[in-house]
Amino acid sequence: MAGPRPVVFSGPSGAGKSTLLKKLMKEYDNVFGFSVSHTTRNPRLGEENGKDYHFVSREEMQAGIDNGEFIENAEFSGNMYGTSKAAVQDVQARNLICILDIDMQGVRNIKTTDLNPIYISIQPPSMDILVRTQGDGNGYTAHTSSCSCFAADIILYHRDRKTESEESLQKRLQAAMVDMEFTMAGPRPVVIFGPSGVGKTTVVKKLMKEYDKVFGLNVSYTTRNPRLEEVNGKDYNFVSREEMQAGIDNGEFIEHAEFSGNMYGTKKAAVQNVQARNLICILILERQGVRSIKVTDLNPIYIAIQPPSMDILEKRLRDRKTESEESLQKRLQAAKVDMEFSKEPGLFDATIINDNLEDAYGQLKQLLLEVSLSAEHIS
């Protein structure tokens, strides 16, 4: 997108984004322009179409998403929200700096585009202050300091909300807590990626068995049914589609994707539970999961495990004798895409070719030692 570099604002509800942006737009209306988002929800009292939001039908918005007209979109509380490319271009065409007010999911989506905005996070000083200032008084206090990636960390709280029920307030506070606390503490995690049948699960199990006091495996969530001998809470957390979608809508997942009609994802709490035990969290992820994690603050080590060739991978999958020819061909096609994905510059810190299981396992241990971990953990 041509024109001045945009600015993305994000932060929990009640932290004061709207107050700050209104002051900014009022004082510098010849410098900044506000990107008007689209939504499928109904207008509230006093809201104007085209000014507060572009109010559209679900069918109209979905058609725009399918046509690639949106740079980010998400669903919250049964309504769709999103920012169209045209909305940003309209502001930039007037030679104004485009302001985008979006949630955490929108930030992650924009991170994967070429928009290249300045990212500004607006946070309260603490959850206690956010709770206290959600309900009484008026006015605000702000503090600004410089931050990484040419952005700022603006800490703001205000006292102008008397319009919400206790239930609504608690939902907002819970969402705010998720946003504020997702600066992961504890040892740096490790992301393992590779096509189905490459042996990534086998080497991770060996690692966990040998170093159970060093590593903890993240237990992912899925909507698929358990396979023979799979244990709920150990192999996966098996949940309904409704339960998982609710968790996604509430911002509880750091990554999620759908594959073969089933949903998969990693909860923030699952990673934090491993890190709270001072263990290095291992995450086994698909392509979409890797891309999603890349735009978070998790900052893991990325390791790709690959087969020596497609022919060898196909033989391994056939030797399993666990699926139909149609299912096998789908896995092989996905594996080709995975292998190309692992070659993208800058995605992975290291790649291991699993020609021999023991050699691959030895390489994995050595890589973890060299890249991130101390000799006292692995020797």
Coordinates of C-alpha atoms in Angstrom, one line a residue, residues 78-268:
G78 CA -21.3 -13.8 17.0
N79 CA -20.4 -10.8 14.9
M80 CA -17.7 -10.3 12.2
Y81 CA -15.3 -7.4 12.2
G82 CA -12.6 -6.5 9.7
T83 CA -10.5 -3.9 8.0
S84 CA -10.7 -3.6 4.2
K85 CA -7.8 -2.7 2.0
A86 CA -9.9 0.1 0.4
A87 CA -10.6 1.7 3.8
V88 CA -6.8 2.1 4.4
Q89 CA -6.2 3.2 0.8
D90 CA -8.9 5.9 1.1
V91 CA -7.1 7.4 4.0
Q92 CA -3.7 7.2 2.4
A93 CA -5.0 8.7 -0.8
R94 CA -5.6 11.9 1.2
N95 CA -2.0 11.8 2.3
L96 CA -3.0 11.1 5.9
I97 CA -1.5 8.7 8.3
C98 CA -4.0 5.9 8.6
I99 CA -5.0 4.9 12.2
L100 CA -6.3 1.3 12.7
D101 CA -7.9 0.3 16.0
I102 CA -7.9 -3.6 16.1
D103 CA -7.8 -6.5 18.4
M104 CA -5.1 -9.1 19.1
Q105 CA -6.2 -11.4 16.2
G106 CA -6.2 -8.4 13.8
V107 CA -2.6 -7.5 14.9
R108 CA -1.5 -11.1 14.1
N109 CA -3.2 -11.0 10.7
I110 CA -1.7 -7.7 9.7
K111 CA 1.8 -9.0 10.8
T112 CA 1.6 -11.4 7.8
T113 CA 0.8 -8.6 5.3
D114 CA 3.0 -6.0 3.6
L115 CA 1.2 -3.1 5.3
N116 CA 4.2 -2.5 7.6
P117 CA 2.5 -0.3 10.2
I118 CA 3.8 1.1 13.5
Y119 CA 2.4 -1.1 16.2
I120 CA 1.2 0.7 19.4
S121 CA -0.1 -1.2 22.5
I122 CA -2.3 0.6 24.9
Q123 CA -2.3 -1.0 28.4
P124 CA -3.4 -0.1 31.9
P125 CA -0.7 -0.1 34.6
S126 CA -2.3 -3.2 36.2
M127 CA -5.4 -5.4 36.2
D128 CA -6.4 -3.9 39.5
I129 CA -6.4 -0.4 38.1
L130 CA -8.3 -1.6 35.0
V131 CA -11.0 -3.2 37.3
R132 CA -11.2 0.0 39.4
T133 CA -11.4 2.4 36.5
Q134 CA -13.9 0.5 34.5
G135 CA -16.8 1.6 36.7
D136 CA -16.5 5.1 38.1
G137 CA -15.3 8.7 37.6
N138 CA -14.0 10.3 34.4
G139 CA -10.8 11.5 32.9
Y140 CA -7.6 9.7 32.3
T141 CA -3.8 9.6 32.9
A142 CA -1.3 8.6 30.3
H143 CA 2.4 7.8 30.2
T144 CA 4.4 7.3 27.0
S145 CA 7.7 5.7 26.5
S146 CA 9.6 4.3 23.5
C147 CA 9.5 0.6 22.6
S148 CA 10.8 -1.8 20.0
C149 CA 9.8 -1.9 16.3
F150 CA 9.4 1.9 16.0
A151 CA 6.4 1.8 18.3
A152 CA 5.4 3.0 21.7
D153 CA 4.0 1.5 24.8
I154 CA 1.2 3.9 25.9
I155 CA -0.1 3.1 29.4
L156 CA -3.5 4.7 29.8
Y157 CA -6.5 4.2 32.0
H158 CA -9.7 6.2 32.2
R159 CA -12.8 6.5 34.4
D160 CA -15.6 7.0 32.0
R161 CA -17.6 3.7 31.9
K162 CA -20.9 3.3 33.7
T163 CA -22.7 1.5 31.0
E164 CA -22.0 -2.2 31.4
S165 CA -23.5 -5.0 33.4
E166 CA -21.3 -6.9 35.8
E167 CA -21.4 -9.9 33.5
S168 CA -20.2 -7.8 30.5
L169 CA -17.6 -6.2 32.6
Q170 CA -16.2 -9.5 33.8
K171 CA -16.0 -10.7 30.2
R172 CA -14.0 -7.6 29.2
L173 CA -11.7 -8.0 32.2
Q174 CA -11.0 -11.6 31.4
A175 CA -10.2 -10.7 27.8
A176 CA -7.9 -7.9 29.1
M177 CA -6.1 -10.3 31.4
V178 CA -5.4 -12.6 28.5
D179 CA -3.9 -9.7 26.4
M180 CA -1.9 -8.4 29.3
E181 CA -0.5 -11.7 30.6
F182 CA 0.6 -13.1 27.2
T183 CA 4.2 -12.0 27.6
M184 CA 5.4 -15.5 28.3
A185 CA 7.6 -16.0 31.3
G186 CA 9.9 -19.0 31.8
P187 CA 12.3 -20.9 29.5
R188 CA 12.2 -20.3 25.8
P189 CA 9.9 -22.8 24.0
V190 CA 10.7 -25.0 21.0
V191 CA 8.5 -25.4 18.0
I192 CA 8.9 -28.7 16.0
F193 CA 7.5 -28.8 12.5
G194 CA 7.5 -31.5 9.8
P195 CA 5.2 -33.4 7.5
S196 CA 3.2 -36.4 8.7
G197 CA 5.3 -39.5 8.9
V198 CA 8.6 -37.8 9.2
G199 CA 9.2 -39.0 12.7
K200 CA 8.8 -35.7 14.7
T201 CA 6.5 -37.3 17.3
T202 CA 9.0 -40.2 17.8
V203 CA 12.0 -37.9 18.4
V204 CA 10.0 -35.7 20.7
K205 CA 8.9 -38.7 22.8
K206 CA 12.5 -39.8 23.1
L207 CA 13.5 -36.3 24.2
M208 CA 10.7 -36.3 26.8
K209 CA 11.6 -39.7 28.1
E210 CA 15.3 -38.9 28.5
Y211 CA 14.8 -35.3 29.8
D212 CA 11.5 -35.3 31.5
K213 CA 12.8 -32.8 34.1
V214 CA 13.9 -30.4 31.4
F215 CA 11.1 -30.5 28.7
G216 CA 7.3 -30.4 28.9
L217 CA 5.1 -31.2 26.0
N218 CA 2.3 -28.8 25.1
V219 CA -1.0 -30.8 24.9
S220 CA -2.9 -29.3 21.9
Y221 CA -6.6 -29.1 21.5
T222 CA -8.6 -30.8 18.8
T223 CA -12.2 -31.4 17.8
R224 CA -11.5 -34.8 16.1
N225 CA -12.3 -38.0 17.8
P226 CA -9.6 -39.9 19.8
R227 CA -7.8 -42.7 17.9
L228 CA -7.2 -46.1 19.4
E229 CA -5.1 -45.8 22.6
E230 CA -5.1 -42.0 22.6
V231 CA -5.6 -40.5 26.0
N232 CA -7.5 -37.3 26.6
G233 CA -5.3 -34.7 28.3
K234 CA -2.1 -36.6 27.3
D235 CA -2.2 -37.0 23.5
Y236 CA -4.7 -34.2 22.9
N237 CA -7.4 -32.3 24.7
F238 CA -10.4 -33.6 22.9
V239 CA -13.2 -31.0 22.9
S240 CA -16.3 -30.1 20.9
R241 CA -16.2 -27.7 18.0
E242 CA -18.5 -25.3 20.0
E243 CA -16.1 -25.4 23.0
M244 CA -13.1 -24.8 20.9
Q245 CA -14.7 -22.0 19.0
A246 CA -15.7 -20.3 22.2
G247 CA -12.1 -20.4 23.4
I248 CA -10.8 -18.9 20.1
D249 CA -13.4 -16.1 20.3
N250 CA -12.3 -15.4 23.9
G251 CA -8.6 -15.1 22.8
E252 CA -7.5 -18.2 24.7
F253 CA -5.5 -19.6 21.8
I254 CA -2.1 -18.5 20.5
E255 CA -2.6 -20.5 17.3
H256 CA -5.4 -22.6 15.7
A257 CA -6.1 -24.1 12.3
E258 CA -8.5 -26.5 10.6
F259 CA -7.3 -29.7 8.8
S260 CA -9.4 -32.4 7.2
G261 CA -12.6 -31.0 8.8
N262 CA -11.2 -30.9 12.3
M263 CA -9.9 -28.0 14.4
Y264 CA -6.5 -28.0 16.1
G265 CA -4.9 -25.3 18.4
T266 CA -2.6 -24.4 21.2
K267 CA -3.9 -22.6 24.3
K268 CA -1.9 -19.9 26.0

